[in-house]
PDB file of C-alpha atoms in Angstrom:
ATOM      1  CA  MET A   1     112.970 -90.658 -37.560  1.00 49.00           C
ATOM      2  CA  THR A   2     115.966 -89.827 -35.270  1.00 48.00           C
ATOM      3  CA  VAL A   3     115.337 -89.027 -31.817  1.00 42.00           C
ATOM      4  CA  CYS A   4     115.838 -85.403 -32.255  1.00 45.00           C
ATOM      5  CA  GLY A   5     113.001 -85.500 -35.444  1.00 47.00           C
ATOM      6  CA  VAL A   6     110.820 -87.492 -32.838  1.00 39.00           C
ATOM      7  CA  TRP A   7     111.432 -84.833 -30.048  1.00 43.00           C
ATOM      8  CA  ALA A   8     110.688 -81.962 -32.515  1.00 43.00           C
ATOM      9  CA  ALA A   9     107.565 -83.582 -33.484  1.00 41.00           C
ATOM     10  CA  VAL A  10     106.661 -84.039 -30.249  1.00 36.00           C
ATOM     11  CA  VAL A  11     107.183 -80.422 -29.084  1.00 38.00           C
ATOM     12  CA  LEU A  12     105.429 -79.369 -31.778  1.00 40.00           C
ATOM     13  CA  LEU A  13     102.237 -81.371 -31.158  1.00 38.00           C
ATOM     14  CA  LEU A  14     102.081 -79.988 -27.587  1.00 40.00           C
ATOM     15  CA  ASN A  15     102.466 -76.439 -28.816  1.00 45.00           C
ATOM     16  CA  VAL A  16      99.597 -76.813 -31.042  1.00 37.00           C
ATOM     17  CA  LEU A  17      97.303 -78.884 -28.270  1.00 38.00           C
ATOM     18  CA  SER A  18      98.341 -75.665 -26.107  1.00 45.00           C
ATOM     19  CA  SER A  19      97.230 -73.198 -28.665  1.00 41.00           C
ATOM     20  CA  ILE A  20      94.019 -75.211 -29.005  1.00 36.00           C
ATOM     21  CA  THR A  21      93.297 -75.283 -25.370  1.00 42.00           C
ATOM     22  CA  LYS A  22      93.928 -71.419 -24.949  1.00 41.00           C
ATOM     23  CA  ALA A  23      91.640 -70.783 -27.768  1.00 38.00           C
ATOM     24  CA  ASN A  24      89.121 -72.818 -26.603  1.00 42.00           C
ATOM     25  CA  THR A  25      89.163 -71.159 -23.177  1.00 41.00           C
ATOM     26  CA  VAL A  26      88.835 -67.833 -24.585  1.00 36.00           C
ATOM     27  CA  ILE A  27      86.122 -69.011 -26.328  1.00 35.00           C
ATOM     28  CA  ASP A  28      84.417 -70.203 -23.434  1.00 42.00           C
ATOM     29  CA  GLU A  29      85.086 -67.169 -21.353  1.00 40.00           C
ATOM     30  CA  LYS A  30      83.914 -64.840 -24.517  1.00 35.00           C
ATOM     31  CA  ARG A  31      80.602 -67.577 -24.271  1.00 36.00           C
ATOM     32  CA  ARG A  32      79.868 -67.319 -20.439  1.00 38.00           C
ATOM     33  CA  SER A  33      80.722 -63.568 -20.614  1.00 37.00           C
ATOM     34  CA  PHE A  34      77.881 -63.352 -23.168  1.00 36.00           C
ATOM     35  CA  GLU A  35      75.381 -65.402 -21.241  1.00 40.00           C
ATOM     36  CA  SER A  36      76.131 -63.621 -18.054  1.00 39.00           C
ATOM     37  CA  GLU A  37      74.828 -60.494 -19.566  1.00 43.00           C
ATOM     38  CA  GLY A  38      71.375 -61.978 -20.685  1.00 41.00           C
ATOM     39  CA  SER A  39      70.901 -65.571 -20.409  1.00 40.00           C
ATOM     40  CA  LEU A  40      67.773 -65.274 -22.536  1.00 44.00           C
ATOM     41  CA  TYR A  41      69.734 -63.902 -25.517  1.00 48.00           C
ATOM     42  CA  SER A  42      71.598 -66.141 -27.958  1.00 55.00           C
ATOM     43  CA  TRP A  43      72.113 -66.366 -31.538  1.00 56.00           C
ATOM     44  CA  THR A  44      69.464 -69.088 -32.262  1.00 59.00           C
ATOM     45  CA  GLY A  45      65.813 -69.501 -31.382  1.00 64.00           C
ATOM     46  CA  PRO A  46      62.403 -68.328 -32.776  1.00 71.00           C
ATOM     47  CA  ASN A  47      63.469 -64.829 -33.576  1.00 80.00           C
ATOM     48  CA  ALA A  48      66.713 -65.865 -35.547  1.00 85.00           C
ATOM     49  CA  LEU A  49      65.322 -63.795 -38.607  1.00 87.00           C
ATOM     50  CA  ALA A  50      64.939 -60.323 -36.719  1.00 90.00           C
ATOM     51  CA  ARG A  51      68.052 -61.217 -35.258  1.00 91.00           C
ATOM     52  CA  SER A  52      69.853 -61.507 -38.401  1.00 92.00           C
ATOM     53  CA  ALA A  53      67.847 -58.377 -40.225  1.00 94.00           C
ATOM     54  CA  LEU A  54      69.387 -56.098 -37.158  1.00 95.00           C
ATOM     55  CA  VAL A  55      72.668 -57.255 -38.041  1.00 94.00           C
ATOM     56  CA  GLU A  56      72.157 -56.985 -41.833  1.00 96.00           C
ATOM     57  CA  ARG A  57      70.593 -53.176 -41.336  1.00 96.00           C
ATOM     58  CA  GLN A  58      73.452 -52.158 -39.071  1.00 96.00           C
ATOM     59  CA  GLU A  59      75.757 -53.484 -41.808  1.00 96.00           C
ATOM     60  CA  LYS A  60      74.119 -51.767 -44.680  1.00 96.00           C
ATOM     61  CA  LEU A  61      73.639 -48.599 -42.695  1.00 96.00           C
ATOM     62  CA  GLN A  62      77.384 -48.011 -42.234  1.00 95.00           C
ATOM     63  CA  TYR A  63      78.080 -49.098 -46.157  1.00 95.00           C
ATOM     64  CA  ASN A  64      75.595 -46.781 -47.089  1.00 95.00           C
ATOM     65  CA  CYS A  65      77.040 -44.132 -44.765  1.00 95.00           C
ATOM     66  CA  GLU A  66      80.595 -44.331 -46.091  1.00 93.00           C
ATOM     67  CA  GLU A  67      79.054 -44.276 -49.690  1.00 92.00           C
ATOM     68  CA  ILE A  68      76.416 -41.587 -49.492  1.00 88.00           C
ATOM     69  CA  VAL A  69      77.880 -39.210 -46.688  1.00 80.00           C
ATOM     70  CA  GLY A  70      81.947 -39.897 -46.656  1.00 77.00           C
ATOM     71  CA  ASN A  71      83.679 -39.254 -43.560  1.00 58.00           C
ATOM     72  CA  LYS A  72      81.326 -35.993 -42.653  1.00 53.00           C
ATOM     73  CA  GLY A  73      80.866 -36.553 -38.840  1.00 48.00           C
ATOM     74  CA  ALA A  74      83.204 -39.766 -38.554  1.00 46.00           C
ATOM     75  CA  GLY A  75      85.070 -38.186 -35.746  1.00 52.00           C
ATOM     76  CA  ASN A  76      84.226 -36.931 -32.353  1.00 53.00           C
ATOM     77  CA  ASP A  77      86.062 -33.809 -31.884  1.00 55.00           C
ATOM     78  CA  ASP A  78      83.252 -31.775 -33.442  1.00 61.00           C
ATOM     79  CA  LEU A  79      80.431 -32.992 -31.408  1.00 76.00           C
ATOM     80  CA  ASN A  80      77.604 -30.853 -30.512  1.00 87.00           C
ATOM     81  CA  PRO A  81      75.350 -32.290 -27.767  1.00 89.00           C
ATOM     82  CA  GLU A  82      72.627 -30.607 -29.106  1.00 90.00           C
ATOM     83  CA  SER A  83      72.566 -32.738 -32.177  1.00 92.00           C
ATOM     84  CA  PHE A  84      71.533 -35.716 -29.638  1.00 96.00           C
ATOM     85  CA  ARG A  85      68.411 -34.044 -28.506  1.00 95.00           C
ATOM     86  CA  ASN A  86      66.281 -37.098 -29.691  1.00 97.00           C
ATOM     87  CA  ILE A  87      68.209 -39.763 -28.276  1.00 98.00           C
ATOM     88  CA  LEU A  88      66.838 -41.050 -24.652  1.00 98.00           C
ATOM     89  CA  VAL A  89      69.084 -42.474 -22.405  1.00 98.00           C
ATOM     90  CA  ASP A  90      68.248 -45.535 -20.593  1.00 98.00           C
ATOM     91  CA  GLU A  91      71.223 -46.480 -17.892  1.00 97.00           C
ATOM     92  CA  GLN A  92      69.776 -49.220 -16.541  1.00 96.00           C
ATOM     93  CA  HIS A  93      69.930 -51.323 -19.677  1.00 97.00           C
ATOM     94  CA  GLU A  94      72.622 -49.259 -21.295  1.00 97.00           C
ATOM     95  CA  LEU A  95      70.558 -48.372 -24.489  1.00 98.00           C
ATOM     96  CA  LEU A  96      70.257 -45.291 -26.227  1.00 98.00           C
ATOM     97  CA  TYR A  97      66.965 -44.731 -28.277  1.00 98.00           C
ATOM     98  CA  CYS A  98      66.551 -42.501 -31.020  1.00 98.00           C
ATOM     99  CA  TYR A  99      62.817 -41.439 -30.744  1.00 98.00           C
ATOM    100  CA  VAL A 100      61.265 -40.571 -34.253  1.00 98.00           C
ATOM    101  CA  PRO A 101      57.636 -39.194 -34.317  1.00 97.00           C
ATOM    102  CA  LYS A 102      55.323 -41.244 -36.167  1.00 96.00           C
ATOM    103  CA  VAL A 103      57.772 -44.099 -36.095  1.00 97.00           C
ATOM    104  CA  ALA A 104      56.190 -45.997 -33.096  1.00 96.00           C
ATOM    105  CA  CYS A 105      58.024 -43.707 -30.523  1.00 97.00           C
ATOM    106  CA  THR A 106      54.920 -43.339 -28.228  1.00 97.00           C
ATOM    107  CA  ASN A 107      54.988 -47.305 -27.826  1.00 97.00           C
ATOM    108  CA  TRP A 108      58.558 -47.638 -27.523  1.00 98.00           C
ATOM    109  CA  LYS A 109      58.508 -45.142 -24.850  1.00 98.00           C
ATOM    110  CA  ARG A 110      55.777 -46.632 -23.171  1.00 97.00           C
ATOM    111  CA  VAL A 111      58.021 -50.085 -23.007  1.00 97.00           C
ATOM    112  CA  LEU A 112      61.132 -48.445 -21.702  1.00 97.00           C
ATOM    113  CA  MET A 113      58.892 -46.877 -18.944  1.00 97.00           C
ATOM    114  CA  VAL A 114      57.808 -50.281 -17.980  1.00 96.00           C
ATOM    115  CA  ALA A 115      61.135 -51.825 -18.595  1.00 96.00           C
ATOM    116  CA  THR A 116      62.913 -49.161 -16.260  1.00 96.00           C
ATOM    117  CA  GLY A 117      60.420 -49.168 -13.592  1.00 95.00           C
ATOM    118  CA  LYS A 118      59.257 -45.510 -14.525  1.00 95.00           C
ATOM    119  CA  TRP A 119      55.684 -47.073 -14.479  1.00 95.00           C
ATOM    120  CA  PRO A 120      54.393 -49.675 -12.194  1.00 92.00           C
ATOM    121  CA  GLY A 121      52.346 -51.807 -14.078  1.00 90.00           C
ATOM    122  CA  SER A 122      53.330 -54.397 -16.946  1.00 91.00           C
ATOM    123  CA  ASP A 123      50.987 -53.021 -19.745  1.00 95.00           C
ATOM    124  CA  PRO A 124      52.499 -50.324 -21.824  1.00 96.00           C
ATOM    125  CA  LEU A 125      49.222 -49.313 -23.432  1.00 96.00           C
ATOM    126  CA  GLU A 126      47.887 -48.252 -19.717  1.00 96.00           C
ATOM    127  CA  ILE A 127      50.187 -45.081 -19.922  1.00 97.00           C
ATOM    128  CA  PRO A 128      48.929 -42.130 -20.947  1.00 95.00           C
ATOM    129  CA  ALA A 129      50.725 -40.679 -24.067  1.00 94.00           C
ATOM    130  CA  ASP A 130      50.984 -37.349 -22.534  1.00 93.00           C
ATOM    131  CA  GLN A 131      53.277 -39.242 -19.905  1.00 95.00           C
ATOM    132  CA  ALA A 132      55.273 -40.903 -22.147  1.00 96.00           C
ATOM    133  CA  HIS A 133      56.174 -37.941 -24.274  1.00 95.00           C
ATOM    134  CA  SER A 134      56.741 -35.851 -21.020  1.00 94.00           C
ATOM    135  CA  SER A 135      60.334 -34.133 -21.054  1.00 92.00           C
ATOM    136  CA  ALA A 136      60.573 -35.460 -17.393  1.00 93.00           C
ATOM    137  CA  THR A 137      60.246 -38.960 -18.050  1.00 95.00           C
ATOM    138  CA  PHE A 138      63.533 -39.592 -19.601  1.00 96.00           C
ATOM    139  CA  GLN A 139      66.833 -38.254 -19.868  1.00 96.00           C
ATOM    140  CA  ARG A 140      68.361 -36.961 -23.282  1.00 97.00           C
ATOM    141  CA  LEU A 141      71.760 -37.613 -24.302  1.00 97.00           C
ATOM    142  CA  SER A 142      72.122 -34.011 -24.772  1.00 96.00           C
ATOM    143  CA  ASN A 143      71.846 -33.380 -21.304  1.00 96.00           C
ATOM    144  CA  TYR A 144      75.136 -35.247 -20.550  1.00 96.00           C
ATOM    145  CA  THR A 145      78.827 -33.999 -20.774  1.00 94.00           C
ATOM    146  CA  LEU A 146      80.917 -34.396 -23.913  1.00 94.00           C
ATOM    147  CA  PRO A 147      83.130 -37.566 -21.983  1.00 94.00           C
ATOM    148  CA  GLU A 148      79.868 -39.391 -20.990  1.00 96.00           C
ATOM    149  CA  ILE A 149      78.152 -38.648 -24.656  1.00 96.00           C
ATOM    150  CA  GLU A 150      81.373 -40.289 -26.496  1.00 95.00           C
ATOM    151  CA  ARG A 151      81.447 -43.449 -23.545  1.00 96.00           C
ATOM    152  CA  MET A 152      77.840 -43.933 -24.185  1.00 97.00           C
ATOM    153  CA  LEU A 153      78.126 -43.992 -28.141  1.00 96.00           C
ATOM    154  CA  MET A 154      81.042 -46.250 -27.760  1.00 96.00           C
ATOM    155  CA  THR A 155      79.658 -48.612 -25.037  1.00 97.00           C
ATOM    156  CA  TYR A 156      76.007 -48.510 -25.378  1.00 98.00           C
ATOM    157  CA  ASP A 157      73.315 -50.467 -27.312  1.00 97.00           C
ATOM    158  CA  LYS A 158      72.026 -47.486 -29.919  1.00 98.00           C
ATOM    159  CA  LEU A 159      68.309 -48.318 -31.114  1.00 98.00           C
ATOM    160  CA  ILE A 160      66.630 -46.299 -34.156  1.00 98.00           C
ATOM    161  CA  VAL A 161      62.884 -47.169 -35.676  1.00 98.00           C
ATOM    162  CA  VAL A 162      63.058 -46.319 -39.153  1.00 98.00           C
ATOM    163  CA  ARG A 163      59.846 -45.723 -41.444  1.00 97.00           C
ATOM    164  CA  HIS A 164      59.793 -44.768 -45.329  1.00 96.00           C
ATOM    165  CA  PRO A 165      59.423 -40.950 -45.388  1.00 96.00           C
ATOM    166  CA  LEU A 166      56.682 -40.861 -47.430  1.00 96.00           C
ATOM    167  CA  GLU A 167      54.554 -42.874 -45.628  1.00 96.00           C
ATOM    168  CA  ARG A 168      55.745 -41.177 -42.157  1.00 97.00           C
ATOM    169  CA  LEU A 169      55.137 -37.965 -43.885  1.00 97.00           C
ATOM    170  CA  LEU A 170      51.330 -38.603 -44.560  1.00 96.00           C
ATOM    171  CA  SER A 171      50.845 -40.403 -41.015  1.00 95.00           C
ATOM    172  CA  ALA A 172      51.986 -37.130 -39.575  1.00 96.00           C
ATOM    173  CA  TYR A 173      49.291 -35.085 -41.706  1.00 97.00           C
ATOM    174  CA  ARG A 174      46.814 -37.498 -41.143  1.00 95.00           C
ATOM    175  CA  ASN A 175      47.255 -37.490 -37.579  1.00 94.00           C
ATOM    176  CA  LYS A 176      48.303 -33.827 -36.795  1.00 95.00           C
ATOM    177  CA  LEU A 177      46.197 -31.556 -39.369  1.00 95.00           C
ATOM    178  CA  GLU A 178      43.499 -34.076 -40.905  1.00 94.00           C
ATOM    179  CA  ALA A 179      41.850 -35.432 -37.473  1.00 91.00           C
ATOM    180  CA  LYS A 180      39.250 -33.755 -36.058  1.00 86.00           C
ATOM    181  CA  HIS A 181      38.508 -33.236 -32.110  1.00 76.00           C
ATOM    182  CA  GLU A 182      41.879 -34.370 -30.871  1.00 80.00           C
ATOM    183  CA  ARG A 183      43.909 -32.198 -28.535  1.00 82.00           C
ATOM    184  CA  SER A 184      47.404 -32.908 -30.338  1.00 82.00           C
ATOM    185  CA  SER A 185      45.861 -32.217 -33.796  1.00 91.00           C
ATOM    186  CA  LYS A 186      43.900 -29.062 -32.281  1.00 92.00           C
ATOM    187  CA  TYR A 187      47.568 -27.915 -31.426  1.00 92.00           C
ATOM    188  CA  PHE A 188      49.038 -28.200 -35.096  1.00 94.00           C
ATOM    189  CA  GLN A 189      46.099 -27.299 -36.626  1.00 95.00           C
ATOM    190  CA  THR A 190      46.609 -23.907 -34.255  1.00 93.00           C
ATOM    191  CA  ARG A 191      50.223 -23.401 -34.758  1.00 92.00           C
ATOM    192  CA  PHE A 192      50.817 -24.979 -38.399  1.00 94.00           C
ATOM    193  CA  GLY A 193      47.127 -25.266 -39.863  1.00 95.00           C
ATOM    194  CA  LYS A 194      46.017 -21.395 -39.923  1.00 95.00           C
ATOM    195  CA  LYS A 195      49.370 -20.411 -41.383  1.00 94.00           C
ATOM    196  CA  ILE A 196      49.688 -22.911 -44.175  1.00 95.00           C
ATOM    197  CA  ILE A 197      45.840 -21.870 -45.339  1.00 96.00           C
ATOM    198  CA  ARG A 198      46.808 -18.209 -45.033  1.00 95.00           C
ATOM    199  CA  ARG A 199      50.376 -18.676 -46.932  1.00 93.00           C
ATOM    200  CA  TYR A 200      48.706 -21.303 -49.840  1.00 94.00           C
ATOM    201  CA  ARG A 201      44.852 -20.879 -50.411  1.00 94.00           C
ATOM    202  CA  GLN A 202      43.716 -18.388 -52.188  1.00 93.00           C
ATOM    203  CA  ASN A 203      40.051 -17.018 -51.342  1.00 93.00           C
ATOM    204  CA  ALA A 204      40.314 -19.076 -47.864  1.00 94.00           C
ATOM    205  CA  THR A 205      37.079 -18.497 -45.535  1.00 95.00           C
ATOM    206  CA  GLU A 206      37.255 -16.591 -42.563  1.00 95.00           C
ATOM    207  CA  GLU A 207      36.293 -20.030 -40.816  1.00 95.00           C
ATOM    208  CA  SER A 208      39.228 -21.703 -42.556  1.00 95.00           C
ATOM    209  CA  LEU A 209      41.532 -19.163 -41.343  1.00 95.00           C
ATOM    210  CA  ARG A 210      40.230 -18.937 -37.860  1.00 94.00           C
ATOM    211  CA  LYS A 211      40.244 -22.759 -37.289  1.00 94.00           C
ATOM    212  CA  GLY A 212      42.980 -24.091 -39.616  1.00 95.00           C
ATOM    213  CA  ASP A 213      41.430 -27.576 -39.649  1.00 94.00           C
ATOM    214  CA  ASP A 214      40.623 -28.251 -43.109  1.00 95.00           C
ATOM    215  CA  VAL A 215      44.321 -28.248 -44.186  1.00 97.00           C
ATOM    216  CA  THR A 216      44.760 -30.436 -47.759  1.00 97.00           C
ATOM    217  CA  PHE A 217      47.397 -32.535 -48.280  1.00 97.00           C
ATOM    218  CA  ARG A 218      48.736 -30.715 -51.392  1.00 97.00           C
ATOM    219  CA  GLU A 219      48.794 -27.320 -49.005  1.00 97.00           C
ATOM    220  CA  PHE A 220      50.722 -29.381 -46.360  1.00 96.00           C
ATOM    221  CA  VAL A 221      53.469 -30.754 -48.795  1.00 96.00           C
ATOM    222  CA  GLU A 222      53.713 -27.250 -50.224  1.00 95.00           C
ATOM    223  CA  PHE A 223      54.384 -26.128 -46.795  1.00 95.00           C
ATOM    224  CA  VAL A 224      56.967 -29.018 -45.577  1.00 95.00           C
ATOM    225  CA  THR A 225      58.970 -28.412 -48.938  1.00 94.00           C
ATOM    226  CA  ASP A 226      59.154 -24.706 -48.766  1.00 90.00           C
ATOM    227  CA  ASP A 227      62.919 -23.697 -47.583  1.00 74.00           C
ATOM    228  CA  SER A 228      62.448 -20.146 -47.401  1.00 67.00           C
ATOM    229  CA  SER A 229      61.693 -20.249 -43.574  1.00 65.00           C
ATOM    230  CA  ASN A 230      62.956 -22.784 -40.774  1.00 63.00           C
ATOM    231  CA  GLU A 231      59.357 -22.236 -39.237  1.00 69.00           C
ATOM    232  CA  THR A 232      58.332 -25.176 -41.706  1.00 74.00           C
ATOM    233  CA  ARG A 233      60.630 -27.621 -39.502  1.00 82.00           C
ATOM    234  CA  ASN A 234      59.141 -29.864 -37.044  1.00 92.00           C
ATOM    235  CA  GLU A 235      60.241 -33.346 -35.774  1.00 94.00           C
ATOM    236  CA  HIS A 236      56.892 -34.821 -37.014  1.00 95.00           C
ATOM    237  CA  TRP A 237      58.156 -34.673 -40.510  1.00 95.00           C
ATOM    238  CA  LYS A 238      61.921 -33.381 -40.307  1.00 95.00           C
ATOM    239  CA  PRO A 239      64.171 -36.117 -41.845  1.00 96.00           C
ATOM    240  CA  ILE A 240      65.398 -38.957 -39.716  1.00 97.00           C
ATOM    241  CA  TYR A 241      69.076 -38.102 -40.645  1.00 96.00           C
ATOM    242  CA  GLU A 242      68.784 -34.676 -38.972  1.00 94.00           C
ATOM    243  CA  LEU A 243      66.982 -36.331 -35.893  1.00 96.00           C
ATOM    244  CA  CYS A 244      68.950 -38.914 -35.325  1.00 97.00           C
ATOM    245  CA  GLN A 245      72.717 -38.548 -36.921  1.00 95.00           C
ATOM    246  CA  PRO A 246      72.645 -42.262 -38.131  1.00 96.00           C
ATOM    247  CA  CYS A 247      75.985 -41.759 -39.912  1.00 95.00           C
ATOM    248  CA  LEU A 248      77.883 -40.213 -36.601  1.00 94.00           C
ATOM    249  CA  VAL A 249      76.085 -42.655 -33.973  1.00 95.00           C
ATOM    250  CA  ASN A 250      76.528 -46.294 -35.025  1.00 95.00           C
ATOM    251  CA  TYR A 251      73.393 -47.771 -34.611  1.00 97.00           C
ATOM    252  CA  ASN A 252      73.566 -51.532 -33.962  1.00 96.00           C
ATOM    253  CA  LEU A 253      69.622 -51.989 -34.025  1.00 97.00           C
ATOM    254  CA  VAL A 254      68.321 -50.581 -36.694  1.00 98.00           C
ATOM    255  CA  SER A 255      64.470 -51.621 -37.078  1.00 98.00           C
ATOM    256  CA  LYS A 256      61.761 -51.040 -39.316  1.00 97.00           C
ATOM    257  CA  TYR A 257      58.129 -50.261 -39.065  1.00 96.00           C
ATOM    258  CA  GLU A 258      57.272 -52.843 -41.289  1.00 93.00           C
ATOM    259  CA  SER A 259      58.479 -55.641 -38.961  1.00 95.00           C
ATOM    260  CA  LEU A 260      58.221 -53.459 -35.884  1.00 95.00           C
ATOM    261  CA  VAL A 261      56.679 -56.177 -33.603  1.00 95.00           C
ATOM    262  CA  GLU A 262      59.315 -58.704 -34.428  1.00 94.00           C
ATOM    263  CA  ASP A 263      62.339 -56.514 -34.203  1.00 96.00           C
ATOM    264  CA  ALA A 264      61.138 -54.961 -30.725  1.00 96.00           C
ATOM    265  CA  THR A 265      60.829 -58.602 -29.441  1.00 94.00           C
ATOM    266  CA  GLU A 266      64.564 -59.047 -30.357  1.00 95.00           C
ATOM    267  CA  VAL A 267      65.748 -55.809 -29.045  1.00 96.00           C
ATOM    268  CA  LEU A 268      64.018 -56.381 -25.553  1.00 96.00           C
ATOM    269  CA  GLU A 269      65.477 -59.868 -25.618  1.00 93.00           C
ATOM    270  CA  ARG A 270      68.720 -58.371 -26.159  1.00 92.00           C
ATOM    271  CA  MET A 271      68.007 -56.366 -22.757  1.00 94.00           C
ATOM    272  CA  GLY A 272      67.399 -59.012 -20.985  1.00 93.00           C
ATOM    273  CA  VAL A 273      63.877 -57.382 -20.103  1.00 94.00           C
ATOM    274  CA  GLU A 274      60.850 -60.028 -19.650  1.00 87.00           C
ATOM    275  CA  SER A 275      58.562 -57.446 -17.941  1.00 84.00           C
ATOM    276  CA  VAL A 276      56.985 -56.103 -20.749  1.00 93.00           C
ATOM    277  CA  SER A 277      55.843 -57.156 -24.517  1.00 93.00           C
ATOM    278  CA  PHE A 278      55.833 -54.641 -27.327  1.00 96.00           C
ATOM    279  CA  PRO A 279      52.240 -54.126 -28.299  1.00 94.00           C
ATOM    280  CA  PRO A 280      51.061 -55.089 -31.485  1.00 90.00           C
ATOM    281  CA  LYS A 281      49.455 -52.962 -34.256  1.00 84.00           C
ATOM    282  CA  PRO A 282      45.677 -52.423 -33.795  1.00 80.00           C
ATOM    283  CA  ALA A 283      43.938 -55.082 -35.794  1.00 75.00           C
ATOM    284  CA  ASN A 284      40.988 -52.838 -36.631  1.00 73.00           C
ATOM    285  CA  SER A 285      42.637 -49.691 -38.043  1.00 75.00           C
ATOM    286  CA  GLU A 286      43.835 -49.332 -41.455  1.00 78.00           C
ATOM    287  CA  PRO A 287      47.492 -49.007 -41.922  1.00 82.00           C
ATOM    288  CA  THR A 288      48.553 -45.755 -43.470  1.00 86.00           C
ATOM    289  CA  SER A 289      50.437 -47.407 -46.107  1.00 83.00           C
ATOM    290  CA  LYS A 290      46.863 -48.464 -47.702  1.00 86.00           C
ATOM    291  CA  LYS A 291      46.324 -45.167 -48.381  1.00 90.00           C
ATOM    292  CA  LEU A 292      49.154 -43.609 -50.096  1.00 92.00           C
ATOM    293  CA  GLU A 293      47.935 -43.698 -53.506  1.00 90.00           C
ATOM    294  CA  LYS A 294      44.597 -41.976 -52.196  1.00 92.00           C
ATOM    295  CA  TYR A 295      46.835 -38.710 -51.233  1.00 95.00           C
ATOM    296  CA  TYR A 296      50.154 -39.027 -53.009  1.00 94.00           C
ATOM    297  CA  SER A 297      48.265 -39.096 -56.330  1.00 92.00           C
ATOM    298  CA  THR A 298      46.741 -35.451 -55.668  1.00 94.00           C
ATOM    299  CA  LEU A 299      50.341 -33.847 -55.941  1.00 95.00           C
ATOM    300  CA  THR A 300      52.288 -32.289 -58.721  1.00 94.00           C
ATOM    301  CA  TYR A 301      55.202 -33.871 -60.197  1.00 93.00           C
ATOM    302  CA  GLU A 302      57.221 -30.786 -59.117  1.00 94.00           C
ATOM    303  CA  GLN A 303      56.004 -31.187 -55.206  1.00 95.00           C
ATOM    304  CA  LEU A 304      56.881 -35.004 -55.688  1.00 94.00           C
ATOM    305  CA  ARG A 305      60.489 -33.783 -57.184  1.00 94.00           C
ATOM    306  CA  LYS A 306      60.687 -31.584 -53.686  1.00 94.00           C
ATOM    307  CA  LEU A 307      59.630 -34.185 -51.664  1.00 95.00           C
ATOM    308  CA  ALA A 308      61.943 -36.570 -52.789  1.00 94.00           C
ATOM    309  CA  ASN A 309      64.878 -34.178 -52.174  1.00 94.00           C
ATOM    310  CA  LEU A 310      63.871 -33.440 -48.608  1.00 95.00           C
ATOM    311  CA  TYR A 311      63.914 -37.024 -47.804  1.00 96.00           C
ATOM    312  CA  LYS A 312      66.800 -38.079 -50.190  1.00 95.00           C
ATOM    313  CA  LEU A 313      68.894 -39.296 -47.414  1.00 96.00           C
ATOM    314  CA  ASP A 314      66.579 -40.831 -45.696  1.00 97.00           C
ATOM    315  CA  LEU A 315      65.516 -42.697 -48.870  1.00 96.00           C
ATOM    316  CA  ARG A 316      68.809 -43.982 -49.600  1.00 95.00           C
ATOM    317  CA  LEU A 317      70.240 -44.620 -45.874  1.00 96.00           C
ATOM    318  CA  PHE A 318      67.517 -46.906 -45.108  1.00 97.00           C
ATOM    319  CA  ASP A 319      67.068 -48.334 -48.437  1.00 95.00           C
ATOM    320  CA  TYR A 320      63.722 -47.083 -49.239  1.00 95.00           C
ATOM    321  CA  SER A 321      62.487 -46.123 -52.749  1.00 91.00           C
ATOM    322  CA  LEU A 322      60.109 -43.726 -54.221  1.00 88.00           C
ATOM    323  CA  GLU A 323      58.585 -46.515 -56.343  1.00 85.00           C
ATOM    324  CA  ASP A 324      57.476 -48.383 -53.146  1.00 77.00           C
ATOM    325  CA  VAL A 325      55.249 -45.706 -52.680  1.00 78.00           C
ATOM    326  CA  LEU A 326      54.534 -43.856 -55.914  1.00 78.00           C
ATOM    327  CA  GLY A 327      55.087 -47.029 -58.356  1.00 72.00           C
ATOM    328  CA  PHE A 328      57.618 -45.041 -60.278  1.00 68.00           C
ATOM    329  CA  SER A 329      60.886 -43.654 -59.745  1.00 64.00           C
ATOM    330  CA  LEU A 330      61.697 -39.646 -60.397  1.00 65.00           C
ATOM    331  CA  ALA A 331      64.617 -38.697 -62.850  1.00 55.00           C
TER     332      ALA A 331
END
């Protein structure tokens, strides 16, 4: 090899080594930056399965939005702050949380109250549900200016917790209309129950019309799927798609009710929160999932078809199936 050839090889080798050194420096800087955001958070460890599931769900939701909804709402030019009423803001941990009634939202609000210092104790279950749901407890994203909303949507972590829509609907019915002698159910029986009985029950008794506390599941479903009036809509059974705008908000933390505690543990770890643990599901209560057949077997095929239509986007976007509940699909 000539002298020129040797020098050319040396220069090439030096350039390669320089590139490798720069690349390693960038990687080290990114790693240090990542670790400085929260020393607890890493891509390995005992919760790696939940971590992987969150990433997979985020990617799947983005894919489903593109496939099903297309480019609707893809831009921020027509953002309507009122669309984000259900999104709570935790500026301290740079987190947006879209609460969905009947999907552990009470406990998530309690946990965030402890994490942000809004509650002096460390046990979320000590917090009264009324206080967790108080409108004064958290700021909503809809209360911010449009530039602030856009900034938070771009830079904050965004959490959504989802559940099979038919399981969620049954949970709402049992808790708000079937339960007896509870303050929240009394409110729903007065506001909705009496109206449902008057509209859908022939020869209703005076007592039923007065109390509204014996609405059947069939009557409730008839009411929920009656699209002739907006008065049938309530956040406890409104589709998650309408509550949380999942194809407009790029949720990077998509938790499922089926893996609630594992997902919550991972989310709290990512937030760098050590002061609180997410409450486990009560061991002595029979889950709603065990009662699905009993209630849904009372419905007509037409009612099931209407429910499938009402929750079609929730089912498809979050990878749920009617077969999961009914044992068969609807043509």
